[in-house]
Coordinates of C-alpha atoms in Angstrom, one line a residue:
X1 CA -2.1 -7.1 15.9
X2 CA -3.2 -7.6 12.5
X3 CA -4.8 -11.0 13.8
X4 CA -6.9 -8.2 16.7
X5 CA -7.6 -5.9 14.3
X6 CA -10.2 -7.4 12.3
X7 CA -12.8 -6.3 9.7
X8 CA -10.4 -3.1 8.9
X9 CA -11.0 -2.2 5.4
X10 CA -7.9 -0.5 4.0
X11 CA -5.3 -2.0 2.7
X12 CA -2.1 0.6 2.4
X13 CA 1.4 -0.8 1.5
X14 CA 3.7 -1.4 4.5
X15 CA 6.6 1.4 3.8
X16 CA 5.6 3.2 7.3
X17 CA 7.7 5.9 6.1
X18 CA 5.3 7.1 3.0
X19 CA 3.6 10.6 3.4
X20 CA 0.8 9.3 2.3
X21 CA 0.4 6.5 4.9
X22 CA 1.6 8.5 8.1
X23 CA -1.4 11.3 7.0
X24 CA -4.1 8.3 7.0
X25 CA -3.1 7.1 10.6
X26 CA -2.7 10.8 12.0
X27 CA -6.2 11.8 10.4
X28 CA -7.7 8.8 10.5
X29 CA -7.2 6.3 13.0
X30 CA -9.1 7.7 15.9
X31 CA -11.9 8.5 13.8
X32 CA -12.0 4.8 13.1
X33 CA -10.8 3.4 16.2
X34 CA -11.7 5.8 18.4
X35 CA -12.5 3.9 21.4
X36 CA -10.5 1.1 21.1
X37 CA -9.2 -1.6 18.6
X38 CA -10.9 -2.5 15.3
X39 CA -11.7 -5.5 15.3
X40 CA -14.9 -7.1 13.8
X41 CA -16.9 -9.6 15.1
X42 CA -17.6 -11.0 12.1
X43 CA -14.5 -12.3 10.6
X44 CA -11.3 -13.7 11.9
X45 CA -8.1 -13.9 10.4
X46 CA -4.2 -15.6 11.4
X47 CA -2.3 -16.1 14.3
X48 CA -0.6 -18.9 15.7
X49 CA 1.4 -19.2 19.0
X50 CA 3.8 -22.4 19.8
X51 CA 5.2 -23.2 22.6
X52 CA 8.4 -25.6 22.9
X53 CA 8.7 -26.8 26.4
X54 CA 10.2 -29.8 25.8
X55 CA 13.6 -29.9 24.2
X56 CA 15.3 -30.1 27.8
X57 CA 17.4 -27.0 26.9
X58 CA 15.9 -23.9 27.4
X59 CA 12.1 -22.5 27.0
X60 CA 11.0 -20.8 23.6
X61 CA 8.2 -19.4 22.3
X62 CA 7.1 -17.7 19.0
X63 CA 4.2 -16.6 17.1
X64 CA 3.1 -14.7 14.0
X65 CA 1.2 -11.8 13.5
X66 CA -1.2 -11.8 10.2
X67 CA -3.4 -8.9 8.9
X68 CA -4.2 -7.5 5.6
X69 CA -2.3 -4.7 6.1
X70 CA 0.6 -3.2 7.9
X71 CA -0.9 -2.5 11.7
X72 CA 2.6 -0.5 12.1
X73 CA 4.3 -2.8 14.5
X74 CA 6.8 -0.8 17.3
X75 CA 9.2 -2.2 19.9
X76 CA 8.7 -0.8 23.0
X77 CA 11.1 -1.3 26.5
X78 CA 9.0 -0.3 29.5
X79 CA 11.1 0.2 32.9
X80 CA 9.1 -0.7 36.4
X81 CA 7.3 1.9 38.2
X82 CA 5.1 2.9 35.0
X83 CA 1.4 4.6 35.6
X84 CA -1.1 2.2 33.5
X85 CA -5.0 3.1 33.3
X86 CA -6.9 -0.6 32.3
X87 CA -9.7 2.3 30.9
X88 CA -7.7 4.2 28.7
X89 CA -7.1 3.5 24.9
X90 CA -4.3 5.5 24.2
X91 CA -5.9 9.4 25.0
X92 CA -9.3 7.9 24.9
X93 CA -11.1 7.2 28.2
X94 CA -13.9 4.8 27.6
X95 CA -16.3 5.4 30.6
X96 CA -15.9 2.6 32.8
X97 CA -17.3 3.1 36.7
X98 CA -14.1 1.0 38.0
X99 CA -11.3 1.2 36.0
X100 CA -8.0 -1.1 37.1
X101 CA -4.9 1.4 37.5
X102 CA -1.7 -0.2 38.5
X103 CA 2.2 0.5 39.0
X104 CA 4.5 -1.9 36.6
X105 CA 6.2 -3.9 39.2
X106 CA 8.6 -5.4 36.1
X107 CA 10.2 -4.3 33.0
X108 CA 9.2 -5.8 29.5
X109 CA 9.7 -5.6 25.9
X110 CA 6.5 -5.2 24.1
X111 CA 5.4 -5.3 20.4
X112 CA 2.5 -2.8 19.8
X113 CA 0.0 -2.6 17.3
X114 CA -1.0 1.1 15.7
X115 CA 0.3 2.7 19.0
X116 CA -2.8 1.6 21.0
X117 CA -2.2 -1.7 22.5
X118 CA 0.5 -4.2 23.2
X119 CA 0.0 -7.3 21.2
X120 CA 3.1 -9.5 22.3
X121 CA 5.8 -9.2 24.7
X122 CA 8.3 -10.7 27.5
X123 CA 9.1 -9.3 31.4
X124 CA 12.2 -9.7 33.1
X125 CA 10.7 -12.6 34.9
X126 CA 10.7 -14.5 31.8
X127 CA 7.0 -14.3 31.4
X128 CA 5.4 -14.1 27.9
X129 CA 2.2 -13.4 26.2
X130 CA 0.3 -13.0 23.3
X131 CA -3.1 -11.5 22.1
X132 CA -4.8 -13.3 19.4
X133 CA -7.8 -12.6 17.8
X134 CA -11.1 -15.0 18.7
X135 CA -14.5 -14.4 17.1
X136 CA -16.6 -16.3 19.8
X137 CA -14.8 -13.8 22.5
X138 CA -17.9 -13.1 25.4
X139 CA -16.3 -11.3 28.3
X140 CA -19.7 -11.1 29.6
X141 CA -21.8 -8.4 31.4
X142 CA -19.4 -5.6 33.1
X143 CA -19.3 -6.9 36.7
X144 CA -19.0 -3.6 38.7
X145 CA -17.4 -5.5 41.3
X146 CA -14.3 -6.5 39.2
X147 CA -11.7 -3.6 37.9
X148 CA -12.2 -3.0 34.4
X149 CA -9.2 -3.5 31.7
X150 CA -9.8 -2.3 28.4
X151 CA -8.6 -5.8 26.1
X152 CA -5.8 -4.4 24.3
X153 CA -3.5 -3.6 28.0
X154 CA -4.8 -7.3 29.0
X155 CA -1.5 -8.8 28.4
X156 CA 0.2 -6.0 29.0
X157 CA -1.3 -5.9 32.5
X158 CA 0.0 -9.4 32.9
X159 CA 4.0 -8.6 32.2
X160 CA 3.7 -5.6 34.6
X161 CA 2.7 -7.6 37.5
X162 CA 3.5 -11.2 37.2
X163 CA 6.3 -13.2 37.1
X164 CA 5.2 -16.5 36.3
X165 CA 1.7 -18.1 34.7
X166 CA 0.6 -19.2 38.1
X167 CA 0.7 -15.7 39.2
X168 CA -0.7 -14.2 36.1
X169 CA -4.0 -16.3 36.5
X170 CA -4.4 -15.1 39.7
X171 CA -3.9 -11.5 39.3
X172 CA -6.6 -12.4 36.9
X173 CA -9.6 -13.4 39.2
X174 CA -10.5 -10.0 40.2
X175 CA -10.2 -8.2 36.8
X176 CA -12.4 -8.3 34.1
X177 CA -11.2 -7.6 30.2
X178 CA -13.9 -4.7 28.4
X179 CA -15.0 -5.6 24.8
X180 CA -14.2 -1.9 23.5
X181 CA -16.1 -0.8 20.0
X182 CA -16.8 1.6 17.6
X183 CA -18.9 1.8 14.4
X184 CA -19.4 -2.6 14.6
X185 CA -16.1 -3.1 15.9
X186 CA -14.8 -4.8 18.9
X187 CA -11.9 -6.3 20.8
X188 CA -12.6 -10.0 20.4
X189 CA -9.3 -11.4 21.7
X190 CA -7.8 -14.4 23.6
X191 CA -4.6 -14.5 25.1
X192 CA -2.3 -17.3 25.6
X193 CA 0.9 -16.5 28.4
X194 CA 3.8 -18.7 29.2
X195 CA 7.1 -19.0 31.5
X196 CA 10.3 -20.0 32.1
X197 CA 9.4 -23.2 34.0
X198 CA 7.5 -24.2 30.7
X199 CA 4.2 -23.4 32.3
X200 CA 1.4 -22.4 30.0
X201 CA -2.4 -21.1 29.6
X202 CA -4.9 -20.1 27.1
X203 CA -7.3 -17.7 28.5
X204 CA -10.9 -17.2 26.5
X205 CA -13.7 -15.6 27.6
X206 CA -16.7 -17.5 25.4
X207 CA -20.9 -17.3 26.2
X208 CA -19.5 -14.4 29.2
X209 CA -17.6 -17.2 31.4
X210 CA -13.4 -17.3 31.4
X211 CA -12.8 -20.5 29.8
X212 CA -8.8 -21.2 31.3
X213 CA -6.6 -24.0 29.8
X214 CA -3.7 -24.3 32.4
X215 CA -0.7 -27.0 31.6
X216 CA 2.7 -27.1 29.8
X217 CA 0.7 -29.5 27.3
X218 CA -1.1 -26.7 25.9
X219 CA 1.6 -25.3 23.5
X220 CA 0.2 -24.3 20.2
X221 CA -3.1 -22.0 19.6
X222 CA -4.4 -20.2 17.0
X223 CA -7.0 -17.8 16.6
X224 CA -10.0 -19.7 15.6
X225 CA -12.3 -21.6 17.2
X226 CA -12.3 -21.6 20.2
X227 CA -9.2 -23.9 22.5
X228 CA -11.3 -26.7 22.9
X229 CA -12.9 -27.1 19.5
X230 CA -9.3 -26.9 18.4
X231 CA -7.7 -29.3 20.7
X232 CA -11.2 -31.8 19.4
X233 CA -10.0 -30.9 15.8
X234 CA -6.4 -32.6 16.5
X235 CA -7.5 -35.5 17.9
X236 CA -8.5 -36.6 14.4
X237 CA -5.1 -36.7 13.4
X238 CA -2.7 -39.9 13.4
X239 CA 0.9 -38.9 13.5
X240 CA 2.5 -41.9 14.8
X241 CA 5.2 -43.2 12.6
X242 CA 4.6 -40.1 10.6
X243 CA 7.3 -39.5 7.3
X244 CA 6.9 -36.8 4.3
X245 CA 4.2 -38.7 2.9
X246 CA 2.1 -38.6 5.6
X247 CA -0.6 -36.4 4.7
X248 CA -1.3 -32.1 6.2
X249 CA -3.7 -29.7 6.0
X250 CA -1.8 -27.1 4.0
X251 CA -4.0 -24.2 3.8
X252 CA -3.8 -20.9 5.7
X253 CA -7.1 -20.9 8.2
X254 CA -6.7 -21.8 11.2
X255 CA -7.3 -25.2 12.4
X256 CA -4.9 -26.5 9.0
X257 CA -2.3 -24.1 10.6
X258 CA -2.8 -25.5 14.2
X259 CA -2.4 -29.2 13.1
X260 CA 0.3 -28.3 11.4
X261 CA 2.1 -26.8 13.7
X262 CA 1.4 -29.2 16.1
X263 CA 2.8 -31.9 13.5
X264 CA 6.0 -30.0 13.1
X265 CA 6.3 -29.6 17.1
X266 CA 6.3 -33.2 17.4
X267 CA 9.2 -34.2 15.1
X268 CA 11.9 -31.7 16.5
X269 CA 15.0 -33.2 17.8
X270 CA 17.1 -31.7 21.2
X271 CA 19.0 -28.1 20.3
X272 CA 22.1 -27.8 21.1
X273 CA 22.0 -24.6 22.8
X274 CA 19.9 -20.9 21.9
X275 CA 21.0 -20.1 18.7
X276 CA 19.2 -23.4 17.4
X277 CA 16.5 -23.6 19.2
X278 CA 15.6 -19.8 18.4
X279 CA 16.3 -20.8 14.6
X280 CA 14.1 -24.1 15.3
X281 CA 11.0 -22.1 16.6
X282 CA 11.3 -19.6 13.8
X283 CA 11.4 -22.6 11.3
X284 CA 7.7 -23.6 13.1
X285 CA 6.4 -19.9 12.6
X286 CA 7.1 -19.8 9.2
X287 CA 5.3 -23.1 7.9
X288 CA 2.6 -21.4 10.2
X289 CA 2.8 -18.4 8.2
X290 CA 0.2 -16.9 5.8
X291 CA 2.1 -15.8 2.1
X292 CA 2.0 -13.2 1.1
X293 CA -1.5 -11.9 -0.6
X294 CA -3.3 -15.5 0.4
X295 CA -6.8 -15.7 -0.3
X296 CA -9.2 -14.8 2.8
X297 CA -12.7 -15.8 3.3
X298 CA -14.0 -14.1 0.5
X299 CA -12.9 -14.3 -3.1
X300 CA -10.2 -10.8 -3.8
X301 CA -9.8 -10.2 -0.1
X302 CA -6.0 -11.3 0.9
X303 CA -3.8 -11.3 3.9
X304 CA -0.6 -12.3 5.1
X305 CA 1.8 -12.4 8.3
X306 CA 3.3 -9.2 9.3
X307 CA 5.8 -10.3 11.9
X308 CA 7.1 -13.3 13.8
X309 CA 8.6 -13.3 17.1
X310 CA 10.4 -15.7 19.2
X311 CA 11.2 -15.3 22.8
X312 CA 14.1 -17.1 24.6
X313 CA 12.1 -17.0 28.4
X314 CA 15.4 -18.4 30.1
X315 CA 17.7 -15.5 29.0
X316 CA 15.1 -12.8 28.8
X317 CA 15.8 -12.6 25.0
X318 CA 13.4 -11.6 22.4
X319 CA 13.4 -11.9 19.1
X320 CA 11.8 -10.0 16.6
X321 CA 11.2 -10.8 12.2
X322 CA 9.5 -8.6 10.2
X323 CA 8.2 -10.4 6.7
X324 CA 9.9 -7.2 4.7
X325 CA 13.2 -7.7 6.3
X326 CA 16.0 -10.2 5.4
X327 CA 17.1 -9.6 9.3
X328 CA 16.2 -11.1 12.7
X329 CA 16.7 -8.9 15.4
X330 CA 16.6 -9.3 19.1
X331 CA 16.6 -7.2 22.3
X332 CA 18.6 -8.9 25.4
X333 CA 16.2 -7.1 28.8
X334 CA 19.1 -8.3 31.3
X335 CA 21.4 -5.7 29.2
X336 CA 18.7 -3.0 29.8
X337 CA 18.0 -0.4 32.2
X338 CA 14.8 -1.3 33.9
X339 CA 14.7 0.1 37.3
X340 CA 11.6 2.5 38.0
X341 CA 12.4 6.2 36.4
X342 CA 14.4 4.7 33.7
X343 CA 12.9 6.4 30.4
X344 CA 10.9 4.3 28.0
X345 CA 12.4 3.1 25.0
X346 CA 11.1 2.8 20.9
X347 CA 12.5 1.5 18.0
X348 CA 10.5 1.0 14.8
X349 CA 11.6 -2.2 13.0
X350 CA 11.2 -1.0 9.4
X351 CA 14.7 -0.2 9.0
X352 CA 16.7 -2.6 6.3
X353 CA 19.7 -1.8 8.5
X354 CA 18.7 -3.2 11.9
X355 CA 20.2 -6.6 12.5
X356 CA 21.0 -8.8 15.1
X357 CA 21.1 -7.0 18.7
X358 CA 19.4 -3.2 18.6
X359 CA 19.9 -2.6 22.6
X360 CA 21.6 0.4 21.4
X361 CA 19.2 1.4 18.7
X362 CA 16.7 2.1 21.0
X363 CA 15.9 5.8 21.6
X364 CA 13.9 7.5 24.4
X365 CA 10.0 8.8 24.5
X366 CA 8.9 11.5 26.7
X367 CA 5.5 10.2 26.5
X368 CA 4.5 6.3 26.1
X369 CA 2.0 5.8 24.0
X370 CA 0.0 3.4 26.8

């Protein structure tokens, strides 16, 4: 979510454990965000999503996850039969005259971003998604016709209900995403899903219309500009016959990182089973990636990628990599207890001792936090 949450101001180290950093979120994050997610509508920073569909071996996908500071990044296992409210955020309830409220029909593993919204995630269907920040992000004038879904349970919404992309988009034709804000900021986000099959969409909202990409040809975004000003940008680029002196963008904003990534996607040769393709996809995320304390917009404003994860959509397996962390961990949802009145699960990835499955390092919540 550090890609959502932009314009926040303070930078704080990423120890989650520090006194000092749990008092700032408990006193002030809902003075800050009280409505919603803070996001700014004024600048934009790094997240890139790719999608290999093509390696005749199984589907993968991955995507980082770049802020300017930590947006304290939680694993969350959600069973079926779970109560959602699309106009909630968190305790808050935002107003809205036709709020969507649904049932979870399917279990999913979910990154969430400062316990507010989930930012990345797979379903036991094999379904995917990702929320990535967009500054041009119009969702238009609240139709009271269509239910109302605050932006940060978009995708979320999605994982609950729908077991493939097809389905997604048309779960999506009656619903409406709300840009939620407070003090200048809002939730400007795109979101781009993916399934087993190797189906995929981008889904904007841009001057108030849904703009939707559908195809398993759309397989890298990032967060800026808009899909089709990017997928203009790449047709500049020549990579036929391409070898290591053929030249790349190599800086950090967008459109460099989408070439790039799009370059790399190209060149990659057939796994031979999971464990390389996972390690393959990974490889992609990282060139993506933003170092640590890269220049920004402005000269003395930094950021960097927080996370990467990967997800395996034909075994239900995903992956997760925090930048701090010399581990990759992963959570395998066929292993899990998902059926409806199974308790929620949470597992906080800043541990230098997680590695490799955490199933069982998973412990129950009374009380989800969305």
């Amino acid at each position: 979510m550090r890609c959502l949450l932009e314009g926040y101001l303070f930078k704080k180290p990423r120890t989650s454990c520090m006194a000092a950093q749990q008092h700032f979120f408990h006193e002030s994050m809902w003075s800050i965000l009280a409505i919603g997610l803070a996001m700014s509508a004024s600048t934009a920073m790094a997240c890139t999503r790719i999608l290999w569909n093509t390696n005749g071996v199984l589907t993968v996908a991955g995507r980082t996850m770049d802020w300017a500071e930590s947006t304290e990044p939680k694993l969350h296992v959600f069973p079926r039969g779970m109560h959602r409210d699309g106009g909630r955020v968190g305790p808050i309830d935002i107003g809205d005259k036709n709020p969507l409220t649904w049932t979870s029909r399917y279990g999913s593993v979910v990154v969430s971003a400062y316990g507010l919204a989930s930012v990345d995630g797979l379903n036991e269907k094999g379904l995917a998604m990702h929320l990535l920040f967009l500054t041009a992000t119009d969702y238009g004038p609240r139709n009271p016709e269509k239910a109302g879904l605050q932006a940060g349970l978009w995708g979320q919404y999605l994982l609950d209900n729908a077991a493939s992309v097809e389905e997604a988009l048309q779960r999506m034709k009656d619903v409406q995403p709300i840009m939620v804000e407070h003090a200048g900021f809002k939730s400007s986000l795109h979101l781009a899903i993916e399934d087993a099959s190797g189906d995929s969409a981008i889904i904007e909202y841009v001057d108030g219309q849904p703009k939707i990409y559908h195809g398993s040809e759309h397989q890298v975004v990032t967060n800026d500009p808009p899909y089709d000003q990017q997928l203009l940008e790449l047709k500049k680029w020549d990579f036929a016959n391409a070898t290591r002196q053929t030249p790349l963008p190599g800086n950090v904003n967008p459109i460099d990182r989408f070439v790039r990534a799009h370059y790399f996607l190209k060149t990659l040769r057939k796994p031979e089973g999971e464990r390389e393709a996972i390690a393959t996809t990974l490889s992609l995320a990282r060139n993506a990636s933003v170092p640590f304390n890269a220049p920004y917009k402005t000269p003395g404003t930094i950021y960097d990628t927080e996370y990467r994860t990967v997800a395996n959509l034909d075994a239900r397996r995903f992956f997760f990599e925090l930048t701090t962390s010399p581990n990759v961990i992963w959570v395998n949802l066929e292993d899990l207890d998902l059926s409806s009145g199974s308790p929620a699960l949470t597992l906080d990835p800043d541990d230098i001792h997680l590695s490799g499955n955490v199933n069982k390092d998973f412990t129950p919540v009374a009380e989800p936090p969305f």
